[in-house]
XYZ file of N, CA, C and O in Angstrom:
744
model
N 0.772 -1.093 0.047
C -0.026 -0.113 -0.027
C 0.902 1.250 0.040
O 1.951 1.222 0.765
N 0.453 2.266 -0.767
C 1.110 3.503 -0.794
C 1.229 4.288 0.356
O 0.127 4.413 1.150
N 2.565 4.801 0.780
C 2.570 5.614 1.942
C 2.365 7.149 1.639
O 3.160 7.450 0.718
N 1.677 7.774 2.340
C 1.701 9.184 1.851
C 2.035 10.119 3.099
O 1.857 9.704 4.140
N 2.792 11.073 2.726
C 3.320 12.137 3.933
C 2.050 12.601 4.581
O 0.868 12.714 4.234
N 2.323 12.932 5.830
C 1.326 13.627 6.763
C 0.826 14.858 5.860
O 1.319 15.718 5.482
N -0.400 15.104 6.035
C -1.002 16.213 5.301
C -0.724 17.496 5.963
O -0.557 17.853 7.111
N -0.657 18.567 5.122
C -0.526 20.135 5.562
C -1.758 20.621 6.048
O -1.702 21.149 6.833
N -2.745 20.200 5.109
C -4.205 20.500 5.419
C -5.022 19.281 5.316
O -4.810 18.641 4.596
N -6.059 19.495 6.104
C -6.899 18.378 5.939
C -8.458 18.493 6.406
O -8.752 19.530 7.454
N -9.355 18.012 5.587
C -10.861 18.411 6.035
C -11.381 17.183 6.010
O -11.406 16.302 4.898
N -12.263 16.760 7.143
C -12.888 15.478 7.164
C -14.439 15.704 7.551
O -14.439 16.419 8.488
N -15.318 14.960 7.062
C -16.744 15.093 7.453
C -17.570 14.096 6.940
O -17.050 13.378 5.978
N -18.583 13.706 7.722
C -19.488 12.547 7.536
C -20.711 13.181 6.829
O -21.219 14.213 7.298
N -21.220 12.836 5.982
C -22.394 13.224 5.313
C -23.734 12.202 5.150
O -23.334 10.923 4.916
N -25.026 12.641 5.201
C -25.945 11.593 4.945
C -25.944 11.241 3.524
O -25.577 11.770 2.714
N -26.315 9.801 3.423
C -26.107 9.238 1.983
C -27.413 9.696 1.359
O -28.320 8.903 0.869
N -27.546 10.934 0.698
C -28.660 11.388 0.056
C -28.075 12.412 -0.886
O -27.081 12.909 -0.839
N -28.948 12.688 -2.042
C -28.469 13.689 -2.790
C -28.200 15.170 -2.236
O -27.203 15.759 -2.570
N -28.786 15.657 -1.170
C -28.621 16.635 -0.314
C -27.406 16.506 0.303
O -26.330 17.596 0.297
N -26.946 15.397 0.817
C -25.583 15.182 1.416
C -24.406 15.262 0.398
O -23.525 15.991 0.611
N -24.657 14.644 -0.626
C -23.573 14.849 -1.769
C -23.394 16.484 -2.337
O -22.379 16.855 -2.340
N -24.368 17.186 -2.357
C -24.271 18.432 -2.613
C -23.644 19.263 -1.724
O -22.803 20.069 -1.857
N -24.027 19.105 -0.446
C -23.306 19.642 0.787
C -21.802 19.299 0.653
O -21.104 20.326 0.897
N -21.607 18.018 0.512
C -20.068 17.710 0.310
C -19.484 18.562 -0.613
O -18.285 18.992 -0.461
N -19.922 18.563 -1.727
C -19.331 19.338 -2.826
C -18.996 20.582 -2.553
O -18.106 21.261 -2.644
N -20.094 21.254 -1.917
C -20.106 22.796 -1.524
C -18.978 23.160 -0.475
O -18.048 24.122 -0.780
N -18.846 22.168 0.455
C -17.913 22.393 1.432
C -16.527 21.864 1.191
O -15.629 22.690 1.763
N -16.265 21.302 0.278
C -14.911 21.001 -0.443
C -14.607 22.227 -1.171
O -13.583 22.633 -0.959
N -15.454 22.792 -1.972
C -15.070 24.177 -2.651
C -14.759 25.079 -1.878
O -13.813 25.823 -2.062
N -15.647 25.277 -0.600
C -15.283 26.463 0.207
C -14.077 26.267 1.074
O -13.330 27.349 1.318
N -13.764 25.021 1.420
C -12.560 24.458 2.018
C -11.165 25.082 1.274
O -10.329 25.505 1.649
N -11.209 24.500 -0.226
C -10.331 25.040 -1.172
C -10.305 26.468 -1.089
O -9.010 27.026 -1.202
N -11.091 27.073 -1.088
C -11.239 28.766 -1.091
C -10.523 29.071 0.029
O -9.517 29.879 -0.063
N -10.777 28.748 1.224
C -10.120 29.007 2.597
C -8.703 28.678 2.471
O -8.031 29.387 3.149
N -8.198 27.619 1.665
C -6.864 27.059 1.700
C -6.012 28.111 0.693
O -4.828 27.837 0.412
N -6.679 29.022 0.201
C -5.865 29.815 -0.790
C -6.139 29.547 -2.423
O -5.431 29.899 -3.122
N -7.023 28.566 -2.626
C -7.368 28.055 -3.991
C -8.846 28.595 -4.252
O -9.711 27.861 -4.282
N -8.843 29.987 -4.665
C -10.282 30.525 -4.881
C -11.268 29.764 -5.840
O -10.696 29.054 -6.808
N -12.388 30.069 -5.568
C -13.620 29.627 -6.582
C -13.196 30.170 -7.780
O -12.685 31.325 -8.017
N -13.317 29.227 -8.769
C -13.226 29.843 -10.299
C -11.851 29.471 -10.714
O -11.543 29.572 -12.043
N -10.905 29.120 -9.929
C -9.683 28.780 -10.484
C -9.733 27.173 -10.834
O -10.611 26.462 -10.251
N -8.794 26.598 -11.773
C -8.824 25.196 -12.064
C -8.867 24.214 -11.048
O -9.650 23.306 -11.039
N -7.922 24.307 -10.013
C -7.817 23.316 -8.970
C -9.112 23.253 -8.306
O -9.542 22.020 -7.793
N -9.790 24.335 -7.922
C -10.929 24.410 -7.244
C -12.024 23.715 -7.957
O -12.762 22.904 -7.540
N -12.302 24.252 -9.188
C -13.253 23.473 -10.064
C -13.087 22.188 -10.410
O -14.041 21.406 -10.360
N -11.833 21.710 -10.460
C -11.714 20.294 -10.837
C -12.055 19.650 -9.877
O -12.617 18.554 -9.570
N -11.480 19.850 -8.478
C -11.661 19.025 -7.302
C -13.067 19.058 -6.917
O -13.676 17.944 -6.400
N -13.819 20.189 -7.186
C -15.222 20.206 -6.906
C -15.974 19.188 -7.699
O -17.064 18.521 -7.351
N -15.583 19.299 -9.031
C -16.243 18.357 -9.969
C -15.923 16.791 -9.625
O -16.810 16.056 -9.719
N -14.902 16.388 -9.334
C -14.353 15.175 -8.777
C -15.233 14.851 -7.622
O -15.850 13.632 -7.730
N -15.411 15.735 -6.693
C -16.061 15.385 -5.558
C -17.491 15.148 -5.869
O -18.092 14.258 -5.171
N -18.050 16.050 -6.856
C -19.449 15.660 -7.039
C -19.759 14.503 -7.593
O -20.675 13.726 -7.344
N -18.728 13.759 -8.581
C -18.922 12.663 -9.158
C -18.884 11.313 -8.241
O -19.571 10.628 -8.129
N -17.905 11.835 -7.219
C -17.495 10.640 -6.261
C -18.559 10.591 -5.236
O -19.133 9.422 -4.717
N -19.083 11.676 -4.633
C -20.280 11.614 -3.621
C -21.672 11.301 -4.370
O -22.306 10.437 -3.666
N -21.854 11.512 -5.448
C -22.998 11.009 -6.212
C -23.113 9.578 -6.304
O -23.826 9.078 -6.038
N -21.672 9.015 -6.552
C -21.721 7.472 -6.726
C -21.856 7.060 -5.451
O -22.637 5.938 -5.334
N -21.391 7.547 -4.410
C -21.603 7.009 -3.156
C -23.016 6.850 -2.710
O -23.411 5.844 -1.986
N -23.790 7.869 -2.998
C -25.115 8.132 -2.740
C -25.931 6.943 -3.595
O -26.847 6.201 -3.109
N -25.604 6.879 -4.920
C -26.267 6.112 -5.834
C -25.946 4.563 -5.553
O -26.679 3.667 -5.656
N -24.829 4.308 -5.607
C -24.402 2.840 -5.712
C -23.761 2.391 -4.257
O -23.686 1.073 -4.158
N -23.360 3.157 -3.367
C -22.616 2.862 -2.130
C -23.861 2.775 -1.056
O -23.443 2.873 0.006
N -24.883 3.321 -1.132
C -25.978 3.702 -0.094
C -26.275 2.213 0.592
O -26.692 1.237 -0.089
N -26.137 2.344 1.949
C -26.685 1.337 2.830
C -27.716 2.274 3.899
O -27.082 3.045 4.371
N -28.918 1.600 3.894
C -29.894 2.339 4.777
C -29.540 2.666 6.143
O -28.926 1.803 6.622
N -29.412 3.865 6.623
C -29.119 4.220 8.087
C -27.476 4.562 8.117
O -27.214 4.834 8.991
N -26.779 4.386 7.078
C -25.381 4.801 6.976
C -25.118 5.855 6.194
O -25.508 6.174 5.233
N -23.879 6.627 6.669
C -23.565 7.885 6.040
C -22.119 7.623 5.095
O -21.792 6.345 5.183
N -22.071 8.480 4.341
C -20.518 8.407 3.615
C -19.751 9.451 4.182
O -20.064 10.429 4.973
N -18.340 9.153 4.083
C -17.451 9.988 4.571
C -16.596 10.711 3.460
O -16.295 9.984 2.629
N -16.371 11.905 3.678
C -15.226 12.659 2.670
C -14.071 13.178 3.390
O -14.371 13.694 4.441
N -12.953 12.951 2.847
C -11.818 13.423 3.402
C -11.013 14.071 2.275
O -10.828 13.624 1.207
N -10.708 15.339 2.425
C -9.758 16.204 1.359
C -8.527 16.495 2.322
O -8.629 16.831 3.331
N -7.344 16.075 1.426
C -6.122 16.414 2.025
C -5.231 17.052 1.046
O -5.356 17.053 0.124
N -4.353 18.053 1.645
C -3.465 18.690 0.687
C -1.858 18.601 1.263
O -1.965 18.647 2.426
N -1.193 17.600 0.571
C 0.208 17.413 1.066
C 0.963 17.882 0.038
O 1.159 17.400 -1.291
N 1.801 18.873 0.548
C 2.895 19.642 -0.414
C 2.019 20.044 -1.664
O 1.424 21.130 -1.506
N 2.196 19.631 -2.794
C 1.411 19.875 -4.094
C 0.363 18.881 -4.439
O 0.019 19.076 -5.547
N -0.058 18.072 -3.603
C -0.870 17.015 -4.257
C -2.264 17.099 -3.380
O -2.165 17.185 -1.955
N -3.255 17.282 -4.029
C -4.739 17.176 -3.397
C -5.179 15.792 -3.581
O -5.066 15.262 -4.484
N -5.779 15.238 -2.585
C -6.627 13.986 -2.395
C -7.686 14.103 -1.811
O -7.844 14.478 -0.767
N -8.672 13.653 -2.667
C -10.127 13.446 -2.163
C -10.449 12.021 -1.893
O -10.179 11.078 -2.875
N -11.102 11.581 -0.832
C -11.527 10.318 -0.606
C -12.976 10.387 -0.314
O -13.433 11.088 0.582
N -13.687 9.441 -0.871
C -14.986 9.299 -0.429
C -15.197 7.772 -0.032
O -14.996 6.955 -0.967
N -15.803 7.521 1.165
C -15.825 6.153 1.775
C -17.281 5.969 1.957
O -17.949 6.763 2.597
N -17.786 4.945 1.483
C -19.239 4.199 1.818
C -19.226 2.914 2.384
O -18.128 2.474 2.673
N -20.020 2.350 2.776
C -20.338 1.257 3.498
C -20.602 0.085 2.926
O -20.756 -0.934 3.332
N -20.732 0.079 1.254
C -21.078 -1.105 0.518
C -19.909 -1.616 -0.030
O -19.471 -1.094 -1.197
N -19.342 -2.630 0.470
C -18.170 -3.384 -0.065
C -18.369 -4.154 -1.266
O -17.464 -4.171 -2.236
N -19.648 -4.556 -1.421
C -19.873 -5.608 -2.524
C -20.089 -4.875 -4.075
O -20.128 -5.424 -5.110
N -20.468 -3.412 -3.897
C -20.641 -2.502 -5.252
C -19.272 -1.959 -5.435
O -19.245 -0.910 -5.065
N -18.464 -2.583 -6.335
C -17.384 -2.004 -6.685
C -17.373 -1.163 -8.033
O -18.178 -1.631 -8.931
N -16.707 -0.004 -8.132
C -16.511 0.595 -9.644
C -16.418 -0.229 -10.643
O -15.319 -0.924 -10.523
N -16.945 -0.161 -11.727
C -16.553 -0.825 -12.951
C -14.696 -0.471 -13.393
O -14.379 0.686 -13.083
N -14.053 -1.235 -13.775
C -12.805 -1.140 -14.108
C -12.640 -0.784 -15.559
O -11.819 -0.131 -16.007
N -13.653 -1.230 -16.515
C -13.464 -0.955 -17.798
C -14.736 0.201 -18.340
O -15.539 0.418 -17.428
N -14.066 0.899 -19.321
C -14.949 1.986 -19.564
C -16.189 1.478 -20.529
O -16.287 0.394 -20.967
N -17.389 2.529 -20.499
C -18.539 1.998 -21.137
C -18.353 1.412 -22.657
O -17.414 2.065 -23.122
N -18.890 0.369 -22.926
C -18.934 0.020 -24.275
C -19.824 0.948 -25.222
O -20.525 1.689 -24.949
N -19.628 0.808 -26.546
C -20.123 1.619 -27.548
C -21.802 1.358 -27.406
O -22.545 2.254 -27.786
N -22.223 0.069 -26.868
C -23.467 -0.239 -26.903
C -24.201 0.512 -25.805
O -25.384 0.759 -25.863
N -23.488 1.041 -24.612
C -23.988 1.859 -23.637
C -24.006 3.356 -23.975
O -24.000 4.289 -23.088
N -23.585 3.712 -25.203
C -23.524 5.058 -25.638
C -24.812 5.920 -25.434
O -24.791 7.238 -25.423
N -25.961 5.196 -25.388
C -27.240 6.117 -25.318
C -27.581 5.849 -23.726
O -28.727 6.771 -23.513
N -26.787 5.395 -23.105
C -27.044 5.317 -21.448
C -27.028 6.664 -20.661
O -26.186 7.535 -21.152
N -27.947 6.843 -19.879
C -27.822 8.281 -19.129
C -26.959 8.208 -18.024
O -26.832 9.279 -17.289
N -26.258 7.080 -17.840
C -25.355 6.997 -16.468
C -24.177 6.220 -16.919
O -24.081 5.626 -17.919
N -23.057 6.135 -15.943
C -22.120 5.319 -16.141
C -20.906 5.951 -16.858
O -19.772 5.344 -17.005
N -20.757 7.173 -16.671
C -19.555 8.055 -17.151
C -18.929 8.827 -15.949
O -17.958 9.517 -16.522
N -19.336 8.845 -15.070
C -18.953 9.661 -13.843
C -17.347 9.398 -13.570
O -16.644 10.274 -13.447
N -17.216 8.020 -13.661
C -15.719 7.818 -13.390
C -14.834 8.016 -14.444
O -13.568 8.100 -14.352
N -15.231 7.988 -15.786
C -14.607 8.384 -16.814
C -14.229 9.896 -16.808
O -13.080 10.303 -17.059
N -15.075 10.501 -16.140
C -14.773 12.069 -15.908
C -13.811 12.204 -14.895
O -12.720 13.030 -15.138
N -13.858 11.296 -13.954
C -12.853 11.367 -12.589
C -11.436 11.061 -13.333
O -10.354 11.668 -13.163
N -11.393 10.079 -14.179
C -10.212 9.583 -14.516
C -9.501 10.700 -15.490
O -8.476 10.724 -15.620
N -10.396 11.317 -16.345
C -9.849 12.310 -17.244
C -9.309 13.590 -16.429
O -8.390 14.064 -16.838
N -10.005 13.947 -15.214
C -9.693 15.161 -14.703
C -8.380 15.018 -13.623
O -7.741 15.676 -13.412
N -8.394 13.578 -12.974
C -7.504 13.438 -11.868
C -6.056 12.850 -12.523
O -6.160 12.461 -13.638
N -5.000 13.060 -11.654
C -3.953 12.791 -12.194
C -3.784 11.201 -11.946
O -2.928 10.473 -12.493
N -4.465 10.689 -10.638
C -4.499 9.287 -10.354
C -5.798 9.230 -9.753
O -6.234 10.047 -8.956
N -6.274 7.922 -9.463
C -7.545 7.507 -8.934
C -7.534 5.969 -8.605
O -6.846 5.408 -9.379
N -8.530 5.536 -7.969
C -8.547 4.115 -7.425
C -9.615 3.799 -6.519
O -10.075 4.667 -5.961
N -9.682 2.633 -6.065
C -10.396 2.026 -5.046
C -9.737 1.225 -4.092
O -8.869 0.506 -4.476
N -10.012 1.440 -2.812
C -9.393 0.598 -1.815
C -10.481 0.242 -0.730
O -11.361 0.712 -0.508
N -10.069 -1.085 -0.093
C -11.040 -1.469 0.959
C -10.910 -0.414 2.016
O -10.064 0.201 2.381
N -12.216 -0.240 2.731
C -12.237 0.679 3.815
C -11.608 -0.059 5.115
O -11.667 -1.242 5.269
N -11.069 0.983 5.674
C -10.283 0.487 6.842
C -11.103 0.141 8.053
O -11.865 0.970 8.368
N -10.957 -0.965 8.643
C -11.319 -1.430 9.938
C -13.117 -1.732 9.922
O -13.605 -1.732 11.003
N -13.771 -1.726 8.601
C -15.208 -1.862 8.462
C -15.443 -2.219 7.151
O -14.697 -1.952 6.054
N -16.635 -2.686 7.083
C -17.097 -3.127 5.544
C -17.258 -1.657 4.751
O -17.588 -0.827 5.308
N -16.854 -1.905 3.406
C -16.957 -0.705 2.659
C -15.680 -0.668 1.601
O -14.931 -1.379 1.777
N -15.925 0.754 0.913
C -14.600 1.134 0.035
C -14.531 2.418 0.198
O -15.508 3.264 0.634
N -13.179 2.866 -0.340
C -12.929 4.229 -0.478
C -12.638 4.418 -1.848
O -11.679 3.617 -2.299
N -13.312 5.187 -2.494
C -12.978 5.758 -3.991
C -12.065 6.968 -3.673
O -12.790 7.866 -3.105
N -10.869 6.953 -4.368
C -10.154 8.351 -4.177
C -9.510 8.588 -5.494
O -9.649 7.958 -6.442
N -9.131 10.154 -5.437
C -8.494 10.622 -6.473
C -7.490 11.838 -6.148
O -7.572 12.240 -5.042
N -6.428 11.788 -6.970
C -5.345 12.712 -6.539
C -5.303 13.716 -7.764
O -5.460 13.291 -8.968
N -4.742 14.883 -7.330
C -4.611 16.000 -8.398
C -3.384 16.834 -8.044
O -3.268 17.043 -6.755
N -2.402 16.755 -8.696
C -1.324 17.634 -8.421
C -1.412 19.194 -8.862
O -2.192 19.618 -9.813
N -1.006 19.906 -7.690
C -1.245 21.317 -7.663
C -0.373 21.837 -8.924
O 0.845 21.705 -8.809
N -0.787 22.893 -9.808
C -0.048 23.138 -10.933
C 0.703 24.485 -10.575
O 1.456 25.119 -11.123
N 0.351 25.138 -9.277
C 1.032 26.380 -8.860
C 2.019 25.917 -7.746
O 1.615 25.224 -6.729
N 2.954 26.931 -7.811
C 3.812 26.720 -6.557
C 3.535 27.930 -5.601
O 3.219 28.803 -5.829
N 4.177 27.691 -4.407
C 4.007 29.077 -3.440
C 3.287 28.521 -2.399
O 2.617 27.545 -2.247
N 3.063 29.650 -1.642
C 2.178 29.500 -0.178
C 0.747 29.497 -0.563
O 0.289 30.152 -1.592
N 0.068 28.632 0.052
C -1.418 28.490 -0.181
C -2.063 29.542 -0.055
O -3.330 29.821 -0.641
N -1.687 30.501 0.632
C -2.621 31.857 1.036
C -2.033 32.768 0.046
O -1.575 34.049 0.638
N -2.056 32.647 -1.163
C -1.648 33.653 -2.114
C -2.601 34.744 -2.346
O -3.684 34.737 -1.835
N -2.290 35.924 -2.969
C -3.324 36.881 -3.194
C -4.470 36.446 -4.037
O -4.363 35.649 -4.894
N -5.403 36.783 -3.439
C -6.689 36.407 -4.091
C -7.482 37.636 -5.031
O -7.524 38.774 -4.401
N -8.049 37.464 -6.023
C -8.487 38.332 -6.838
C -10.092 37.917 -7.025
O -10.331 36.740 -7.362
N -10.939 38.995 -6.872
C -12.432 38.641 -6.843
C -12.647 38.308 -8.458
O -12.238 39.022 -9.284
N -13.546 37.356 -8.485
C -14.030 37.261 -9.947
C -14.797 38.344 -10.660
O -15.421 38.998 -9.713
N -14.553 38.523 -11.869
C -15.508 39.713 -12.458
C -17.135 39.140 -12.464
O -17.171 37.870 -12.574
N -17.869 40.126 -12.177
C -19.366 39.688 -12.321
C -19.750 39.308 -13.677
O -19.181 39.660 -14.544
N -20.692 38.202 -13.627
C -20.904 37.609 -14.983
C -22.295 38.507 -15.252
O -22.831 39.309 -14.500
N -22.717 38.246 -16.588
C -23.998 39.095 -17.081
C -25.097 38.557 -16.255
O -26.039 39.459 -15.959
N -25.236 37.339 -15.741
C -26.285 36.762 -14.906
C -26.367 37.674 -13.578
O -27.372 38.202 -13.181
N -25.089 37.739 -13.013
C -24.983 38.593 -11.805
C -25.629 40.004 -11.842
O -26.313 40.486 -11.007
N -25.079 40.611 -13.075
C -25.536 42.081 -13.202
C -27.202 42.005 -13.482
O -27.660 43.076 -12.881
N -27.646 41.172 -14.234
C -28.989 40.971 -14.522
C -29.763 40.907 -13.241
O -30.745 41.588 -12.771
N -29.225 40.032 -12.168
C -29.970 39.612 -11.015
C -30.000 40.985 -10.320
O -31.099 41.239 -9.333
N -28.898 41.452 -10.216
C -28.547 42.788 -9.468
C -29.598 43.915 -9.814
O -30.273 44.845 -9.136
N -29.721 44.126 -11.281
C -30.424 45.201 -11.781
C -31.994 44.849 -11.646
O -32.706 45.611 -11.264
N -32.301 43.638 -11.570
C -33.662 43.369 -11.613
C -34.253 43.477 -9.909
O -35.271 43.886 -9.826
N -33.306 43.315 -8.978
C -33.566 43.342 -7.607
C -33.753 44.825 -7.315
O -34.684 45.273 -6.523
N -32.808 45.710 -8.162
C -33.028 47.139 -7.803
C -34.327 47.489 -8.328
O -35.021 48.570 -7.689
N -34.588 47.098 -9.581
C -36.020 47.712 -10.121
C -37.085 47.197 -9.428
O -38.089 47.970 -8.948
N -37.156 46.024 -8.758
C -38.165 45.430 -7.994
C -38.177 46.266 -6.761
O -39.162 46.630 -6.263
N -37.153 46.538 -6.019
C -37.257 46.906 -4.567
C -37.109 48.344 -4.436
O -37.689 49.038 -3.410
N -36.390 49.025 -5.454
C -36.054 50.690 -5.235
C -37.281 51.470 -5.852
O -37.379 52.721 -5.700
N -38.114 50.953 -6.755
C -39.085 51.810 -7.459
C -40.393 52.079 -6.658
O -41.174 52.735 -6.871
N -40.453 51.228 -5.466
C -41.504 51.333 -4.500
C -43.017 51.069 -5.095
O -43.876 51.709 -5.043
N -43.022 50.125 -6.173
C -44.047 49.688 -6.803
C -45.000 49.123 -5.696
O -44.630 48.224 -5.109
N -46.347 49.456 -5.748
C -47.226 48.948 -4.640
C -48.288 48.043 -5.771
O -48.343 48.193 -6.894
N -48.640 46.853 -5.042
C -49.550 45.825 -5.763
C -50.818 46.594 -6.167
O -51.359 47.652 -5.523
N -51.432 46.381 -7.247
C -52.612 46.964 -7.758
C -53.667 46.387 -7.540
O -53.899 44.983 -7.964
N -54.793 46.358 -6.499
C -55.771 45.481 -6.216
C -56.518 45.162 -7.383
O -57.177 44.071 -7.439
N -56.870 45.955 -8.345
C -57.507 45.564 -9.511
C -57.084 44.688 -10.584
O -57.656 43.953 -11.296
N -55.757 44.322 -10.258
C -55.146 43.424 -11.071
C -54.661 42.191 -10.358
O -53.901 41.285 -10.585
N -55.378 41.894 -9.332
C -55.084 40.669 -8.382
C -53.805 40.715 -7.688
O -53.147 39.701 -7.502
N -53.417 42.057 -7.296
C -52.089 41.976 -6.536
C -50.874 42.208 -7.298
O -49.829 41.937 -6.772
N -51.099 42.037 -8.443
C -49.829 42.011 -9.538
C -49.395 43.545 -9.775
O -50.156 44.328 -9.727
N -47.981 43.670 -9.866
C -47.419 44.876 -10.208
C -47.663 45.078 -11.693
O -47.683 44.273 -12.384
N -47.464 46.413 -12.095
C -47.786 46.597 -13.567
C -46.412 46.331 -14.425
O -45.658 46.107 -13.848
């Protein structure tokens, strides 16, 4: 088994084995990366967030055991990020082969292909000291330097500007509901 140096940074949490738990895990991983100096919108944050989304969705869909949670661990060791998602279902292993051409119309089965394409390395290992498995992925950091580097706020998107403008129009014009129109604004 591969030995990993002790992590410089670590985030560990248990989540309910539901779609909501998977979404929360994805968001918290992205938030933690931002706190560690890898802001939202940069490649490492977006890539690890997407990998986390795929692995946690698989844990919910394929690794769910009623009444059992899944576990997420994100570590940063020197210049390697490692995300691990552990579930309690040992008998349901991820496929080792890619989907065949016959499965090209299938609506699922490509999440691990995405993980394999995005990660520098990934794999599956048995869960330590209990039934289950850990699916992990590693990503090498492409930038050098201290993790708390200078952050630049992202430029607002057209959608952000549109939402801000619409809220200004709705809230600042003081439009009152018209009783003759069923309470609708003109």
